[in-house]
C-alpha positions as protocol buffer text, in pm:
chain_id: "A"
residue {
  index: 1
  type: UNK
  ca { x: 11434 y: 8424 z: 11725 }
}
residue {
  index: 2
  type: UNK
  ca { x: 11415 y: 8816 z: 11770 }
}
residue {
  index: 3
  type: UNK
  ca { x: 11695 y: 8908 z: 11536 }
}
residue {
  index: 4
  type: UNK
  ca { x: 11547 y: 8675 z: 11234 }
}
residue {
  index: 5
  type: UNK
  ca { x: 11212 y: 8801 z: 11302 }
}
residue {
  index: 6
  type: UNK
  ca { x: 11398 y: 9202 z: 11271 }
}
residue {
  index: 7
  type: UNK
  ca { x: 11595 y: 9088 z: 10985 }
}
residue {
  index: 8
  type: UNK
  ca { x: 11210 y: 8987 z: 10786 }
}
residue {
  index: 9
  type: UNK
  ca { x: 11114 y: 9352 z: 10947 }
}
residue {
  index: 10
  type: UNK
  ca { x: 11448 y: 9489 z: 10769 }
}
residue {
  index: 11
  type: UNK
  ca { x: 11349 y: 9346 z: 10459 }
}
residue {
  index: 12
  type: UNK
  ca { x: 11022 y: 9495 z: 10415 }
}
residue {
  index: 13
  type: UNK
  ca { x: 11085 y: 9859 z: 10575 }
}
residue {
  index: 14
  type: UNK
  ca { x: 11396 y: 9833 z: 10284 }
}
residue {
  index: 15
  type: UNK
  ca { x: 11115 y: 9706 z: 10014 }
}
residue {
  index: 16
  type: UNK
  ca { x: 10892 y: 9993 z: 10134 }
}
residue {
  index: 17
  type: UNK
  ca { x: 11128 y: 10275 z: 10096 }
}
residue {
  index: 18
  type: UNK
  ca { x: 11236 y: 10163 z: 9801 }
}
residue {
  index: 19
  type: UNK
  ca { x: 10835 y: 10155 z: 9673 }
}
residue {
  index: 20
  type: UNK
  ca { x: 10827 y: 10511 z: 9777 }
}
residue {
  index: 21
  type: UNK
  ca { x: 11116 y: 10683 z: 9630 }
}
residue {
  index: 22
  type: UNK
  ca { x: 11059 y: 10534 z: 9322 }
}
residue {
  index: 23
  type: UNK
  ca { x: 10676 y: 10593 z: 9335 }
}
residue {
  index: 24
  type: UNK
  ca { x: 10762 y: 10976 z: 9452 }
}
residue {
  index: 25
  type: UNK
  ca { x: 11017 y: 11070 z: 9197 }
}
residue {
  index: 26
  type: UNK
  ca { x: 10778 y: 10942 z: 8914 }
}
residue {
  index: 27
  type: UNK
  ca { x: 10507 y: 11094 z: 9063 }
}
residue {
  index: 28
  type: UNK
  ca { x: 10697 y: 11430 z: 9053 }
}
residue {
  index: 29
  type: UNK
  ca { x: 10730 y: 11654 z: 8724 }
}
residue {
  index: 30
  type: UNK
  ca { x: 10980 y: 11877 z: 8788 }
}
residue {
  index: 31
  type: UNK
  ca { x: 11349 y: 11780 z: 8650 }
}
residue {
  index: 32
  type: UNK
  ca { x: 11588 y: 11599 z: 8782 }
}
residue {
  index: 33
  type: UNK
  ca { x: 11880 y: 11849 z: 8878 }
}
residue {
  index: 34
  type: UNK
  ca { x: 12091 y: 12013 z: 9191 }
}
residue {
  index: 35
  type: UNK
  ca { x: 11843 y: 12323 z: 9227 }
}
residue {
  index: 36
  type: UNK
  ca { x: 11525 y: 12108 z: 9225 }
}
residue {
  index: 37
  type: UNK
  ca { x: 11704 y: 11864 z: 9438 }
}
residue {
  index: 38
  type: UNK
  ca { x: 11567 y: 11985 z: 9772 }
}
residue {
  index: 39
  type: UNK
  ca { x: 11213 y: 12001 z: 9626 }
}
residue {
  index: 40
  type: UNK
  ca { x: 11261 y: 11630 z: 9530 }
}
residue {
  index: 41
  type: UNK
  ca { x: 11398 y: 11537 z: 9843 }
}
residue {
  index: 42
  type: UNK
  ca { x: 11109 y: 11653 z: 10099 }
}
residue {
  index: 43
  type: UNK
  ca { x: 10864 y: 11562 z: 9819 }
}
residue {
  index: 44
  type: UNK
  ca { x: 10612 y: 11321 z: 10083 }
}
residue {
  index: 45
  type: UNK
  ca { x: 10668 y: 11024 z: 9936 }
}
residue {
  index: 46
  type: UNK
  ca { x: 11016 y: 11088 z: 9839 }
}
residue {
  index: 47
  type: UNK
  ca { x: 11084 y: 11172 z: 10243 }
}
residue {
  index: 48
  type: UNK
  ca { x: 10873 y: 10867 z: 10364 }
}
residue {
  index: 49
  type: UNK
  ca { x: 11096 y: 10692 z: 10106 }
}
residue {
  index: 50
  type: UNK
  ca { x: 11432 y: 10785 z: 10280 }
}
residue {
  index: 51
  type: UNK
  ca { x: 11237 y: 10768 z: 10592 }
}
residue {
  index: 52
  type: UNK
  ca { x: 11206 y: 10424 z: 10585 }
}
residue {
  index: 53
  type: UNK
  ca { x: 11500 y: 10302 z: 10440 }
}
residue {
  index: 54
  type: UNK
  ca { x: 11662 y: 10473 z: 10685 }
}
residue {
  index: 55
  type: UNK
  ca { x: 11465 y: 10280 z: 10946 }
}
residue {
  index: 56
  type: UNK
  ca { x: 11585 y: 9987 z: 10771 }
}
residue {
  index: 57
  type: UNK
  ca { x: 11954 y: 10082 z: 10800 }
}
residue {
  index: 58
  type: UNK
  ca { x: 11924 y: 10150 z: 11154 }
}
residue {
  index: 59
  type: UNK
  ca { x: 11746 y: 9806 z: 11241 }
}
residue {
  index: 60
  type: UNK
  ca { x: 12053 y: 9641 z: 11029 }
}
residue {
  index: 61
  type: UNK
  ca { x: 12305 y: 9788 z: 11279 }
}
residue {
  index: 62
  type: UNK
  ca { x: 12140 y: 9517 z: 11546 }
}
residue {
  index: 63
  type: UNK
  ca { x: 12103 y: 9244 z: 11252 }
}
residue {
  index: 64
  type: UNK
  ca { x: 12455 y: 9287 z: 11219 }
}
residue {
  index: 65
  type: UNK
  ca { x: 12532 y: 9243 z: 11570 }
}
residue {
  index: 66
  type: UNK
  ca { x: 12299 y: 8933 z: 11647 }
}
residue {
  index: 67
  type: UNK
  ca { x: 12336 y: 8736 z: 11321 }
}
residue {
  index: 68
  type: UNK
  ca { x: 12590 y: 8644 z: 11096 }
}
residue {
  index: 69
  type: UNK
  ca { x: 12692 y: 8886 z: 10828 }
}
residue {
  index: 70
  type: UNK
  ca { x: 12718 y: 8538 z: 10593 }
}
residue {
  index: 71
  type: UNK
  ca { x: 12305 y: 8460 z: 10672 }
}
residue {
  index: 72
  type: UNK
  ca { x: 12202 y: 8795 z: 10723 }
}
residue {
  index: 73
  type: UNK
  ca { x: 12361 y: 8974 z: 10427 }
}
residue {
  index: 74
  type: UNK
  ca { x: 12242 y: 8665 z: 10199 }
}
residue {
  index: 75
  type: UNK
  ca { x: 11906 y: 8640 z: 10301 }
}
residue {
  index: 76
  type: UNK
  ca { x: 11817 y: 9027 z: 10221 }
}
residue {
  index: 77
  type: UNK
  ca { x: 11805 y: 8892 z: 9883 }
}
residue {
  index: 78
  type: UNK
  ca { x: 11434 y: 8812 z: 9959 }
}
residue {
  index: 79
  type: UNK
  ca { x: 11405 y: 9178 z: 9899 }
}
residue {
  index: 80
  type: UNK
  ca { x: 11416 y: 9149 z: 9555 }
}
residue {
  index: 81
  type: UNK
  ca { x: 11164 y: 8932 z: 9522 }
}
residue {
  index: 82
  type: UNK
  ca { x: 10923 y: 9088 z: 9673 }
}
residue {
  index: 83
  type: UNK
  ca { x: 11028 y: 9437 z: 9466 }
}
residue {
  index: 84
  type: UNK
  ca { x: 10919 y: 9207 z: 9175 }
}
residue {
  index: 85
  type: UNK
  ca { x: 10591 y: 9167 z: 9266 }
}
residue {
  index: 86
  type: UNK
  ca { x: 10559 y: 9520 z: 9481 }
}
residue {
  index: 87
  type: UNK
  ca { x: 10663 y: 9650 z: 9130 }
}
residue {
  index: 88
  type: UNK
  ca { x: 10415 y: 9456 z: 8953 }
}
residue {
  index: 89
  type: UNK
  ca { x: 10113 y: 9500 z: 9144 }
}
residue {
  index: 90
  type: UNK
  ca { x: 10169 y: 9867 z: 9229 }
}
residue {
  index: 91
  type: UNK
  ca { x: 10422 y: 10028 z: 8992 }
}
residue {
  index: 92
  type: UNK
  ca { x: 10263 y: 9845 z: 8639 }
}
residue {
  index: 93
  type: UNK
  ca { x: 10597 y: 9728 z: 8603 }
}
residue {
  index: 94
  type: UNK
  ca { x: 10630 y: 9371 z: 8395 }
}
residue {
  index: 95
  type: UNK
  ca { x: 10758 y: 9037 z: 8491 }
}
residue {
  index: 96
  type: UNK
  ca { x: 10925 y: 8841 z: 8263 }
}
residue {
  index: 97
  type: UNK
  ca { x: 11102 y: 8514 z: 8224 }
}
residue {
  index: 98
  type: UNK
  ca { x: 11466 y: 8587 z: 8352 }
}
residue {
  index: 99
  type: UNK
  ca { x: 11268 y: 8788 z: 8642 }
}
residue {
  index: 100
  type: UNK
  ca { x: 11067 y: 8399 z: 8737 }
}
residue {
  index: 101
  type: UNK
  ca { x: 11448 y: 8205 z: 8669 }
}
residue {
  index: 102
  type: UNK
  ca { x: 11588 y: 8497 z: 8899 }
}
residue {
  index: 103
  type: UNK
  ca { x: 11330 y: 8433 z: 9205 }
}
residue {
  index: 104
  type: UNK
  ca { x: 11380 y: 8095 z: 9218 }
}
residue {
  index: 105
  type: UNK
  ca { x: 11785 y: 8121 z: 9185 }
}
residue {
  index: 106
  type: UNK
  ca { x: 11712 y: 8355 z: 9491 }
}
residue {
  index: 107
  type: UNK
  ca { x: 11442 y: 8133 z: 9673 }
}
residue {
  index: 108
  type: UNK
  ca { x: 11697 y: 7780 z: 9666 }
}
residue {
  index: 109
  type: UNK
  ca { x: 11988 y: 8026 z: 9798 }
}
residue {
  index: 110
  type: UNK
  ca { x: 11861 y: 8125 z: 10084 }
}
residue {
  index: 111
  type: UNK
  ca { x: 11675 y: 7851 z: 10143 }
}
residue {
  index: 112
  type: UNK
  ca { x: 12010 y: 7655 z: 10120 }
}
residue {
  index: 113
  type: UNK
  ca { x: 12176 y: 7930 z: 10437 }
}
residue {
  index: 114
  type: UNK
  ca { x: 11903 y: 7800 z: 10636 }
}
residue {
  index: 115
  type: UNK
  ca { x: 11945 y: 7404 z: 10654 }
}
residue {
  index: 116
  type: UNK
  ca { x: 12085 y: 7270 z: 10932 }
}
């Protein structure tokens, strides 16, 4: 029970950083390029970013080692669904059609890795 509640952990500490580097680099208006690299790097939000996807990386190593790679890798699909709306809500980012067809796709995947 432990490792699938970690692996729904995994998935939102992934979701987060993600939400974080991309709100930090837009947030930042300096150009994108090796010299400023450092500057965008241990930008806050671009650090808190890494930060936690780094978490999330770390917390996979134990995933990996309690669950199957074949349900675990799957089921971190439910990350993109919740970048949809994450990106929505908080980024101004659209949802379209093809974004609806694609969450449901995703939904009745995992949905199927879990029936026993």
């Amino acid at each position: 029970m432990i490792p699938y509640l970690l692996l729904f952990i995994n998935i939102f500490l992934s979701v987060a950083g993600q939400y974080f580097l991309k709100y930090g680099v837009s947030s930042i208006s300096i150009p994108f390029n090796l010299l400023n690299l450092p500057r965008i790097v241990f930008s806050p939000f671009v650090f808190l970013g890494f930060f936690l996807y780094g978490l999330s990386s770390i917390l996979w190593i134990y995933i990996l080692k309690n669950i199957p790679l074949s349900v675990a890798y799957p089921t971190l699909s439910l990350g993109y669904i919740i970048v949809l709306f994450v990106s929505y809500k908080y980024l101004g980012e659209s949802i379209n059609t093809q974004n609806i067809l694609g969450v449901g796709l995703i939904i009745v995947g995992v949905r199927l890795l879990f029936i026993k």
